[in-house]
mmCIF file of C-alpha atoms in Angstrom:
data_model
loop_
_atom_site.group_PDB
_atom_site.id
_atom_site.type_symbol
_atom_site.label_atom_id
_atom_site.label_comp_id
_atom_site.label_asym_id
_atom_site.label_seq_id
_atom_site.Cartn_x
_atom_site.Cartn_y
_atom_site.Cartn_z
ATOM 1 C CA MET A 1 9.752 28.626 4.005
ATOM 2 C CA PRO A 2 10.170 25.140 2.478
ATOM 3 C CA GLU A 3 8.978 22.267 4.660
ATOM 4 C CA GLN A 4 11.759 20.482 6.538
ATOM 5 C CA ILE A 5 12.441 17.030 5.086
ATOM 6 C CA LYS A 6 12.228 14.399 7.834
ATOM 7 C CA LYS A 7 14.682 11.546 8.208
ATOM 8 C CA ILE A 8 13.763 7.971 9.049
ATOM 9 C CA THR A 9 15.716 6.297 11.859
ATOM 10 C CA LEU A 10 18.122 4.385 9.574
ATOM 11 C CA ASN A 11 18.686 7.280 7.138
ATOM 12 C CA ASP A 12 22.480 7.308 7.682
ATOM 13 C CA LEU A 13 22.693 3.534 7.243
ATOM 14 C CA HIS A 14 20.931 3.726 3.863
ATOM 15 C CA GLU A 15 23.291 6.474 2.733
ATOM 16 C CA SER A 16 26.285 4.365 3.777
ATOM 17 C CA LEU A 17 24.866 1.470 1.707
ATOM 18 C CA GLY A 18 24.956 3.710 -1.362
ATOM 19 C CA ALA A 19 21.225 4.303 -1.642
ATOM 20 C CA LYS A 20 20.024 7.074 -3.909
ATOM 21 C CA MET A 21 18.000 9.182 -1.467
ATOM 22 C CA VAL A 22 15.115 11.360 -2.662
ATOM 23 C CA PRO A 23 12.460 13.485 -0.938
ATOM 24 C CA PHE A 24 9.246 11.433 -0.847
ATOM 25 C CA ALA A 25 6.089 12.305 1.100
ATOM 26 C CA GLY A 26 8.084 14.705 3.277
ATOM 27 C CA TYR A 27 10.804 12.163 4.091
ATOM 28 C CA ASN A 28 14.313 11.495 2.772
ATOM 29 C CA MET A 29 13.824 7.984 1.363
ATOM 30 C CA PRO A 30 15.936 5.365 -0.443
ATOM 31 C CA VAL A 31 14.585 5.061 -4.002
ATOM 32 C CA ARG A 32 17.158 2.494 -5.163
ATOM 33 C CA TYR A 33 20.489 0.912 -4.168
ATOM 34 C CA SER A 34 21.485 -0.765 -7.459
ATOM 35 C CA SER A 35 18.819 -0.725 -10.186
ATOM 36 C CA ASP A 36 15.033 -0.830 -10.025
ATOM 37 C CA ILE A 37 14.909 -3.909 -12.273
ATOM 38 C CA ALA A 38 17.514 -5.874 -10.290
ATOM 39 C CA GLU A 39 15.804 -5.042 -6.998
ATOM 40 C CA HIS A 40 12.371 -5.903 -8.412
ATOM 41 C CA LEU A 41 13.522 -9.335 -9.638
ATOM 42 C CA LEU A 42 15.342 -9.990 -6.355
ATOM 43 C CA VAL A 43 12.033 -9.641 -4.473
ATOM 44 C CA ARG A 44 10.170 -11.855 -6.952
ATOM 45 C CA GLU A 45 12.862 -14.562 -6.839
ATOM 46 C CA LYS A 46 14.672 -14.322 -3.475
ATOM 47 C CA VAL A 47 14.225 -11.773 -0.665
ATOM 48 C CA GLY A 48 14.589 -8.017 -0.297
ATOM 49 C CA VAL A 49 13.970 -5.540 2.505
ATOM 50 C CA PHE A 50 12.194 -2.206 2.185
ATOM 51 C CA ASP A 51 12.553 0.403 4.901
ATOM 52 C CA VAL A 52 9.098 1.983 4.816
ATOM 53 C CA SER A 53 9.360 3.717 8.178
ATOM 54 C CA HIS A 54 7.803 6.844 6.667
ATOM 55 C CA MET A 55 4.365 5.218 6.925
ATOM 56 C CA GLY A 56 2.040 6.488 9.653
ATOM 57 C CA GLU A 57 0.650 4.514 12.592
ATOM 58 C CA PHE A 58 -2.270 5.601 14.801
ATOM 59 C CA LEU A 59 -3.573 3.768 17.870
ATOM 60 C CA ILE A 60 -7.336 3.964 18.424
ATOM 61 C CA LYS A 61 -8.280 2.643 21.855
ATOM 62 C CA GLY A 62 -11.032 2.430 24.431
ATOM 63 C CA PRO A 63 -14.652 1.274 24.548
ATOM 64 C CA ARG A 64 -15.631 3.498 21.599
ATOM 65 C CA ALA A 65 -12.640 2.695 19.373
ATOM 66 C CA LEU A 66 -14.627 0.417 17.064
ATOM 67 C CA ASP A 67 -17.435 2.999 16.777
ATOM 68 C CA LEU A 68 -14.983 5.600 15.474
ATOM 69 C CA ILE A 69 -13.332 3.187 13.036
ATOM 70 C CA GLN A 70 -16.724 2.056 11.728
ATOM 71 C CA LYS A 71 -17.728 5.668 11.133
ATOM 72 C CA VAL A 72 -14.615 6.783 9.225
ATOM 73 C CA THR A 73 -13.700 3.610 7.265
ATOM 74 C CA SER A 74 -15.536 1.896 4.421
ATOM 75 C CA ASN A 75 -14.848 -1.731 5.375
ATOM 76 C CA ASP A 76 -16.565 -3.537 8.246
ATOM 77 C CA ALA A 77 -14.057 -3.578 11.119
ATOM 78 C CA GLU A 78 -16.550 -5.395 13.355
ATOM 79 C CA LYS A 79 -15.680 -8.570 11.421
ATOM 80 C CA LEU A 80 -12.033 -8.399 12.541
ATOM 81 C CA SER A 81 -10.820 -10.955 15.042
ATOM 82 C CA ILE A 82 -7.880 -10.170 17.339
ATOM 83 C CA GLY A 83 -4.701 -10.636 15.293
ATOM 84 C CA GLN A 84 -6.394 -9.867 11.991
ATOM 85 C CA ALA A 85 -5.783 -6.941 9.625
ATOM 86 C CA GLN A 86 -8.070 -5.380 7.024
ATOM 87 C CA TYR A 87 -7.578 -3.217 3.952
ATOM 88 C CA SER A 88 -9.934 -0.240 3.987
ATOM 89 C CA CYS A 89 -10.286 3.399 2.993
ATOM 90 C CA LEU A 90 -11.384 6.697 4.511
ATOM 91 C CA PRO A 91 -14.200 8.037 2.303
ATOM 92 C CA ASN A 92 -14.596 11.803 2.131
ATOM 93 C CA GLU A 93 -17.946 13.611 2.006
ATOM 94 C CA THR A 94 -17.857 14.299 -1.751
ATOM 95 C CA GLY A 95 -17.481 10.788 -3.163
ATOM 96 C CA GLY A 96 -13.673 10.524 -3.097
ATOM 97 C CA ILE A 97 -11.088 9.014 -0.778
ATOM 98 C CA VAL A 98 -9.107 10.716 2.005
ATOM 99 C CA ASP A 99 -6.654 7.786 2.098
ATOM 100 C CA ASP A 100 -6.415 4.012 1.919
ATOM 101 C CA LEU A 101 -5.166 2.257 5.028
ATOM 102 C CA LEU A 102 -4.765 -0.940 7.012
ATOM 103 C CA VAL A 103 -6.745 -1.603 10.200
ATOM 104 C CA TYR A 104 -5.137 -3.997 12.714
ATOM 105 C CA ARG A 105 -7.192 -5.343 15.625
ATOM 106 C CA ILE A 106 -4.750 -5.639 18.520
ATOM 107 C CA ASP A 107 -7.128 -6.635 21.332
ATOM 108 C CA ASP A 108 -10.753 -6.245 22.437
ATOM 109 C CA SER A 109 -10.637 -2.458 22.452
ATOM 110 C CA SER A 110 -7.506 -1.314 20.636
ATOM 111 C CA TYR A 111 -6.669 -1.001 16.965
ATOM 112 C CA MET A 112 -3.722 0.243 14.915
ATOM 113 C CA LEU A 113 -4.336 2.161 11.698
ATOM 114 C CA VAL A 114 -1.496 2.252 9.149
ATOM 115 C CA VAL A 115 -1.753 5.207 6.754
ATOM 116 C CA ASN A 116 0.239 6.645 3.871
ATOM 117 C CA ALA A 117 3.180 8.886 4.768
ATOM 118 C CA SER A 118 2.000 11.804 2.638
ATOM 119 C CA ASN A 119 -1.358 11.785 4.432
ATOM 120 C CA ILE A 120 -0.377 11.405 8.102
ATOM 121 C CA ALA A 121 -1.351 14.928 9.219
ATOM 122 C CA LYS A 122 -4.428 15.047 6.971
ATOM 123 C CA ASP A 123 -5.698 11.638 8.107
ATOM 124 C CA TRP A 124 -5.113 12.432 11.779
ATOM 125 C CA GLU A 125 -7.132 15.655 11.552
ATOM 126 C CA TRP A 126 -9.876 13.932 9.529
ATOM 127 C CA ILE A 127 -10.312 11.088 12.023
ATOM 128 C CA LYS A 128 -10.034 13.460 14.984
ATOM 129 C CA SER A 129 -12.735 15.742 13.524
ATOM 130 C CA HIS A 130 -15.151 12.784 13.426
ATOM 131 C CA ASN A 131 -14.262 11.481 16.896
ATOM 132 C CA THR A 132 -17.498 12.668 18.496
ATOM 133 C CA MET A 133 -17.694 9.499 20.598
ATOM 134 C CA GLY A 134 -14.501 10.115 22.613
ATOM 135 C CA ALA A 135 -12.307 7.256 21.428
ATOM 136 C CA GLU A 136 -8.674 7.498 22.576
ATOM 137 C CA MET A 137 -6.288 8.448 19.750
ATOM 138 C CA GLU A 138 -2.492 8.304 19.747
ATOM 139 C CA ASP A 139 -0.167 9.073 16.829
ATOM 140 C CA ILE A 140 2.862 6.769 17.175
ATOM 141 C CA SER A 141 4.211 7.387 13.651
ATOM 142 C CA ASP A 142 7.467 8.958 14.873
ATOM 143 C CA ASP A 143 8.164 6.093 17.301
ATOM 144 C CA ILE A 144 7.926 3.164 14.901
ATOM 145 C CA SER A 145 10.211 1.817 12.182
ATOM 146 C CA LEU A 146 8.631 -0.441 9.560
ATOM 147 C CA PHE A 147 10.533 -3.018 7.514
ATOM 148 C CA ALA A 148 8.890 -5.022 4.730
ATOM 149 C CA VAL A 149 10.803 -8.283 4.226
ATOM 150 C CA GLN A 150 9.424 -9.511 0.908
ATOM 151 C CA GLY A 151 9.994 -12.460 -1.391
ATOM 152 C CA PRO A 152 9.869 -16.277 -1.372
ATOM 153 C CA MET A 153 12.882 -16.511 0.956
ATOM 154 C CA ALA A 154 11.460 -14.110 3.554
ATOM 155 C CA LEU A 155 10.145 -16.970 5.704
ATOM 156 C CA PRO A 156 13.437 -18.897 6.077
ATOM 157 C CA THR A 157 15.254 -15.581 6.620
ATOM 158 C CA LEU A 158 13.063 -14.523 9.552
ATOM 159 C CA GLU A 159 12.188 -17.884 11.146
ATOM 160 C CA PRO A 160 15.503 -18.297 13.043
ATOM 161 C CA LEU A 161 15.197 -14.770 14.481
ATOM 162 C CA THR A 162 11.899 -15.096 16.310
ATOM 163 C CA ASP A 163 9.994 -17.185 18.853
ATOM 164 C CA VAL A 164 6.805 -16.594 16.850
ATOM 165 C CA ASN A 165 5.619 -19.356 14.520
ATOM 166 C CA ILE A 166 5.481 -17.038 11.523
ATOM 167 C CA ALA A 167 4.838 -19.858 9.047
ATOM 168 C CA ASP A 168 1.339 -20.083 10.550
ATOM 169 C CA ILE A 169 0.434 -16.398 10.051
ATOM 170 C CA PRO A 170 -2.326 -16.351 7.396
ATOM 171 C CA PHE A 171 -2.543 -13.565 4.827
ATOM 172 C CA TYR A 172 -3.844 -10.371 6.441
ATOM 173 C CA HIS A 173 -3.124 -11.565 9.973
ATOM 174 C CA PHE A 174 -0.375 -10.713 12.454
ATOM 175 C CA LYS A 175 1.287 -11.801 15.691
ATOM 176 C CA SER A 176 3.414 -9.979 18.263
ATOM 177 C CA GLY A 177 6.586 -11.371 19.756
ATOM 178 C CA THR A 178 10.344 -11.129 20.104
ATOM 179 C CA LEU A 179 12.401 -10.829 16.917
ATOM 180 C CA ALA A 180 16.184 -10.442 16.852
ATOM 181 C CA GLY A 181 16.044 -9.685 20.584
ATOM 182 C CA ALA A 182 13.528 -6.868 20.142
ATOM 183 C CA LYS A 183 10.344 -7.361 22.152
ATOM 184 C CA ASP A 184 6.734 -6.732 21.090
ATOM 185 C CA VAL A 185 7.491 -6.621 17.368
ATOM 186 C CA ILE A 186 4.305 -6.786 15.304
ATOM 187 C CA ILE A 187 4.881 -9.311 12.499
ATOM 188 C CA SER A 188 2.203 -9.089 9.845
ATOM 189 C CA ALA A 189 1.518 -10.708 6.477
ATOM 190 C CA THR A 190 -0.249 -7.975 4.525
ATOM 191 C CA GLY A 191 2.258 -7.602 1.644
ATOM 192 C CA TYR A 192 2.264 -4.902 -1.067
ATOM 193 C CA THR A 193 4.369 -6.801 -3.579
ATOM 194 C CA GLY A 194 2.536 -10.058 -4.275
ATOM 195 C CA ALA A 195 5.806 -11.896 -3.576
ATOM 196 C CA GLY A 196 4.966 -13.074 -0.051
ATOM 197 C CA GLY A 197 6.739 -11.999 3.120
ATOM 198 C CA PHE A 198 6.213 -10.020 6.295
ATOM 199 C CA GLU A 199 6.068 -6.491 7.696
ATOM 200 C CA LEU A 200 7.867 -5.764 10.974
ATOM 201 C CA TYR A 201 6.785 -2.889 13.221
ATOM 202 C CA VAL A 202 9.757 -2.167 15.479
ATOM 203 C CA ARG A 203 10.540 0.558 18.040
ATOM 204 C CA ASN A 204 13.037 3.040 16.617
ATOM 205 C CA LYS A 205 15.653 2.324 19.291
ATOM 206 C CA GLU A 206 15.800 -1.318 18.147
ATOM 207 C CA ALA A 207 15.561 -0.674 14.399
ATOM 208 C CA ARG A 208 19.261 -0.989 13.588
ATOM 209 C CA LYS A 209 19.698 -4.176 15.642
ATOM 210 C CA VAL A 210 16.734 -5.794 13.872
ATOM 211 C CA TRP A 211 17.853 -4.623 10.409
ATOM 212 C CA GLU A 212 21.369 -6.030 10.875
ATOM 213 C CA ALA A 213 20.068 -9.355 12.196
ATOM 214 C CA ILE A 214 17.753 -9.731 9.175
ATOM 215 C CA PHE A 215 20.635 -9.144 6.769
ATOM 216 C CA GLU A 216 22.906 -11.576 8.587
ATOM 217 C CA ALA A 217 20.214 -14.268 8.541
ATOM 218 C CA GLY A 218 19.329 -13.615 4.899
ATOM 219 C CA GLN A 219 22.888 -13.563 3.570
ATOM 220 C CA LYS A 220 22.659 -17.181 2.392
ATOM 221 C CA TYR A 221 19.525 -16.299 0.377
ATOM 222 C CA GLY A 222 21.095 -13.303 -1.401
ATOM 223 C CA ILE A 223 19.193 -10.698 0.620
ATOM 224 C CA GLN A 224 19.553 -7.042 -0.430
ATOM 225 C CA PRO A 225 17.967 -3.722 0.550
ATOM 226 C CA VAL A 226 15.321 -2.542 -1.917
ATOM 227 C CA GLY A 227 14.105 0.982 -2.679
ATOM 228 C CA LEU A 228 10.801 2.654 -3.485
ATOM 229 C CA GLY A 229 11.400 2.384 -7.255
ATOM 230 C CA ALA A 230 11.065 -1.406 -7.221
ATOM 231 C CA ARG A 231 8.224 -1.205 -4.705
ATOM 232 C CA ASP A 232 6.240 0.773 -7.279
ATOM 233 C CA THR A 233 6.715 -1.728 -10.125
ATOM 234 C CA LEU A 234 6.045 -4.696 -7.808
ATOM 235 C CA ARG A 235 2.707 -3.267 -6.663
ATOM 236 C CA LEU A 236 1.819 -2.238 -10.222
ATOM 237 C CA GLU A 237 2.238 -5.827 -11.482
ATOM 238 C CA MET A 238 -0.300 -6.841 -8.824
ATOM 239 C CA GLY A 239 -2.706 -4.012 -9.688
ATOM 240 C CA TYR A 240 -2.517 -2.531 -6.173
ATOM 241 C CA CYS A 241 -3.631 1.104 -5.940
ATOM 242 C CA LEU A 242 -1.257 3.924 -4.983
ATOM 243 C CA TYR A 243 -2.826 6.906 -3.253
ATOM 244 C CA GLY A 244 -2.273 10.106 -5.203
ATOM 245 C CA ASN A 245 -2.140 8.192 -8.500
ATOM 246 C CA ASP A 246 -4.866 5.565 -8.784
ATOM 247 C CA ILE A 247 -7.059 6.765 -5.924
ATOM 248 C CA THR A 248 -7.489 10.396 -4.891
ATOM 249 C CA ALA A 249 -9.865 12.825 -3.203
ATOM 250 C CA SER A 250 -11.938 12.804 -6.396
ATOM 251 C CA THR A 251 -12.053 9.056 -7.210
ATOM 252 C CA SER A 252 -14.639 6.905 -5.456
ATOM 253 C CA PRO A 253 -13.893 3.421 -4.109
ATOM 254 C CA ILE A 254 -16.583 2.051 -6.453
ATOM 255 C CA GLU A 255 -14.869 3.592 -9.502
ATOM 256 C CA ALA A 256 -11.519 2.294 -8.240
ATOM 257 C CA GLY A 257 -12.724 -1.318 -8.068
ATOM 258 C CA LEU A 258 -12.721 -1.202 -4.269
ATOM 259 C CA GLY A 259 -16.366 -2.179 -3.851
ATOM 260 C CA TRP A 260 -15.065 -5.231 -1.960
ATOM 261 C CA ILE A 261 -13.825 -2.972 0.876
ATOM 262 C CA THR A 262 -16.981 -0.830 0.825
ATOM 263 C CA LYS A 263 -19.544 -2.548 3.080
ATOM 264 C CA PHE A 264 -23.074 -1.195 3.262
ATOM 265 C CA THR A 265 -23.959 -3.353 6.283
ATOM 266 C CA LYS A 266 -23.128 -0.292 8.426
ATOM 267 C CA ASP A 267 -23.293 3.490 8.297
ATOM 268 C CA PHE A 268 -20.112 5.367 7.443
ATOM 269 C CA ILE A 269 -19.175 8.756 5.996
ATOM 270 C CA ASN A 270 -20.932 9.291 2.635
ATOM 271 C CA HIS A 271 -22.203 5.696 2.550
ATOM 272 C CA GLU A 272 -25.532 6.648 0.971
ATOM 273 C CA ALA A 273 -23.929 8.299 -2.074
ATOM 274 C CA LEU A 274 -21.503 5.399 -2.524
ATOM 275 C CA LYS A 275 -24.333 2.870 -2.173
ATOM 276 C CA ALA A 276 -26.216 4.696 -4.952
ATOM 277 C CA GLN A 277 -23.083 4.447 -7.121
ATOM 278 C CA LYS A 278 -22.855 0.719 -6.501
ATOM 279 C CA GLU A 279 -26.523 0.201 -7.330
ATOM 280 C CA ASN A 280 -26.737 2.539 -10.335
ATOM 281 C CA GLY A 281 -23.275 2.014 -11.788
ATOM 282 C CA VAL A 282 -20.460 4.496 -12.465
ATOM 283 C CA LYS A 283 -19.328 6.257 -15.644
ATOM 284 C CA LYS A 284 -15.645 5.351 -15.302
ATOM 285 C CA LYS A 285 -13.701 2.458 -13.823
ATOM 286 C CA LEU A 286 -10.088 1.769 -12.923
ATOM 287 C CA VAL A 287 -8.625 -1.003 -15.099
ATOM 288 C CA GLY A 288 -5.301 -2.700 -15.604
ATOM 289 C CA PHE A 289 -3.822 -3.021 -19.072
ATOM 290 C CA THR A 290 -0.864 -4.439 -20.989
ATOM 291 C CA LEU A 291 0.682 -2.953 -24.121
ATOM 292 C CA GLN A 292 0.761 -5.013 -27.325
ATOM 293 C CA ASP A 293 3.545 -2.934 -28.863
ATOM 294 C CA LYS A 294 6.675 -1.270 -27.492
ATOM 295 C CA GLY A 295 6.161 1.783 -25.325
ATOM 296 C CA ILE A 296 6.162 2.973 -21.717
ATOM 297 C CA PRO A 297 2.801 4.201 -20.400
ATOM 298 C CA ARG A 298 3.088 7.048 -17.893
ATOM 299 C CA ALA A 299 0.639 8.757 -15.552
ATOM 300 C CA HIS A 300 -1.663 11.247 -17.338
ATOM 301 C CA TYR A 301 -1.109 9.779 -20.820
ATOM 302 C CA PRO A 302 -4.459 9.702 -22.658
ATOM 303 C CA ILE A 303 -6.258 6.380 -23.108
ATOM 304 C CA VAL A 304 -8.179 6.129 -26.390
ATOM 305 C CA ASN A 305 -10.295 3.487 -28.071
ATOM 306 C CA ARG A 306 -9.065 1.689 -31.153
ATOM 307 C CA GLU A 307 -10.672 4.441 -33.268
ATOM 308 C CA GLY A 308 -8.545 7.036 -31.463
ATOM 309 C CA GLU A 309 -11.363 8.630 -29.445
ATOM 310 C CA PRO A 310 -10.491 9.697 -25.847
ATOM 311 C CA ILE A 311 -11.912 7.330 -23.204
ATOM 312 C CA GLY A 312 -9.719 7.908 -20.162
ATOM 313 C CA GLU A 313 -6.291 8.493 -18.631
ATOM 314 C CA VAL A 314 -3.368 6.453 -17.314
ATOM 315 C CA THR A 315 -2.843 6.772 -13.536
ATOM 316 C CA SER A 316 0.227 4.493 -13.128
ATOM 317 C CA GLY A 317 2.441 2.896 -15.742
ATOM 318 C CA SER A 318 5.842 1.339 -16.334
ATOM 319 C CA ILE A 319 7.693 -1.488 -18.035
ATOM 320 C CA SER A 320 7.043 -4.682 -16.067
ATOM 321 C CA PRO A 321 10.451 -6.110 -15.056
ATOM 322 C CA SER A 322 8.879 -9.571 -14.701
ATOM 323 C CA MET A 323 7.098 -9.584 -18.077
ATOM 324 C CA GLY A 324 9.219 -7.176 -20.124
ATOM 325 C CA ILE A 325 6.225 -5.274 -21.500
ATOM 326 C CA GLY A 326 4.468 -1.995 -20.784
ATOM 327 C CA ILE A 327 1.760 -2.247 -18.117
ATOM 328 C CA GLY A 328 -0.414 0.221 -16.273
ATOM 329 C CA LEU A 329 -3.571 1.246 -14.474
ATOM 330 C CA GLY A 330 -5.991 3.912 -15.604
ATOM 331 C CA TYR A 331 -9.590 5.086 -15.598
ATOM 332 C CA VAL A 332 -11.670 4.373 -18.698
ATOM 333 C CA ASP A 333 -15.310 4.861 -19.660
ATOM 334 C CA THR A 334 -17.205 1.890 -18.214
ATOM 335 C CA ALA A 335 -18.034 0.538 -21.685
ATOM 336 C CA TYR A 336 -14.307 -0.214 -22.144
ATOM 337 C CA ALA A 337 -13.647 -1.722 -18.692
ATOM 338 C CA LYS A 338 -14.244 -5.406 -19.486
ATOM 339 C CA PRO A 339 -11.106 -7.608 -19.560
ATOM 340 C CA GLY A 340 -10.121 -8.421 -23.128
ATOM 341 C CA THR A 341 -11.264 -5.049 -24.489
ATOM 342 C CA GLY A 342 -8.894 -3.485 -27.002
ATOM 343 C CA ILE A 343 -7.778 0.070 -26.169
ATOM 344 C CA ALA A 344 -4.732 2.213 -26.959
ATOM 345 C CA ILE A 345 -2.396 4.470 -24.994
ATOM 346 C CA SER A 346 -1.417 7.753 -26.619
ATOM 347 C CA ILE A 347 2.387 7.944 -26.278
ATOM 348 C CA ARG A 348 4.143 10.846 -28.000
ATOM 349 C CA LYS A 349 1.263 11.302 -30.464
ATOM 350 C CA LYS A 350 1.281 7.598 -31.379
ATOM 351 C CA ASN A 351 -1.562 5.306 -30.289
ATOM 352 C CA ILE A 352 0.026 2.141 -28.913
ATOM 353 C CA LYS A 353 -2.341 -0.831 -28.839
ATOM 354 C CA ALA A 354 -3.197 -2.211 -25.406
ATOM 355 C CA THR A 355 -5.620 -4.693 -23.854
ATOM 356 C CA VAL A 356 -7.662 -4.397 -20.652
ATOM 357 C CA GLU A 357 -6.618 -7.218 -18.316
ATOM 358 C CA LYS A 358 -8.062 -8.902 -15.270
ATOM 359 C CA LEU A 359 -5.951 -8.124 -12.209
ATOM 360 C CA PRO A 360 -3.317 -9.007 -11.179
ATOM 361 C CA LEU A 361 -1.409 -8.115 -14.331
ATOM 362 C CA LEU A 362 1.333 -10.596 -13.397
ATOM 363 C CA LYS A 363 -0.156 -14.056 -13.830
ATOM 364 C CA LYS A 364 1.573 -16.677 -11.716
#
C-alpha cells in the first residue's frame, strides 16, 4: 500500500491561498504560490514566510543528554552555551552521513535536534540505537509548526509582535518568549536563505494565530508566503547543502566541505576514518560553480574538464534568480576543486563552460 501523505497544520490555509501543493518528504507541501523567481526575489529584497512544519524536532534531555549528542554528531556540542544553536551532522559507520541537523541547547541538560523531514524516522531509530547511556528522548515533530520568516524586512515585521528583543539575537542563537500572544515560542536566527530573518517554533494549536499576525504586521513590507521552490534556489545561491542531493549516506562530511563541523577533539561515530580522510585528503570534493554560457545545470549531469574528460557530477543546479545565470553544486576530482578552475557541464551532449567558485555563489 502507498504511504499516507501527511498534512501540516496549516495545509488548508495554504490551499486557500492558491499554493501549488506537492508530496515532499512524505508531506503535502506548498511548492509555490506565484512563481519561484518572484518568491525568491521577494525574500532577497523584502520578506517572505516559509511554512516548513514538515521538519522534525527531537528533545534530548537528562544528565546524559550531552553524552549521546557528542557520540552521534560530528560537531562539538560541549561548546554550546544555553541559547546557542549549532550546525552538525550524524555520521554513519561507513564514511557517509545519516542526516545534517541543527542542535539547540535549551538549558543545562536539554537540547532540541532539528532534522530533515524525509529522515525523521531514520534519524530517530539511529540515535535511539546509540543511546546506550540512557538519555531521555522525545519526538515532538508532530506537535510543532515551524515558520521561517526570511528577508531584510523580517526584523521590523516581527519586532512589534514579541516581547523578546530579537534584534539582539546573534546568528546561530535563539531566545524563547511570547510572540503574537503565543507563549514559549522559540525564535532562532539560523537561516537557510542567506537573506537574514528568523525561524519560529510554535505549538500547532497556535500556528494559525501566529501566521495571521505575521502577515498583518508584514503587510506594509509586501510580505508574501513562499514555497519550497524558492527555498531551493535561495539555499543554492548560498552553497548550502541539501540532504539527498549534495550530502548522502555515501558522501563524507570531509568530501562535502563540512570539515568545519567535524571536530576531532572528541570521539564520535566513525571519527577515526573521517580523521584519516582529513589528514590524508580525499579523491573528490563538493564545489560550487557558475556557468559561462547559457544552460541550466541539473542534478546528475556529468561534469567534465575543459578537454571533455569526466571528472564528476552535478548534485544541485538551477538558474540563479538573483544573478540570471546557471549555478550549481557538484562533486569533482580534487585536482579540479580550486576556485577559479575551468570546468564544463555536459548539458544535452554539449559541454557548457563553467568555473569553480568560492562559496557563497551569490556575492553580496
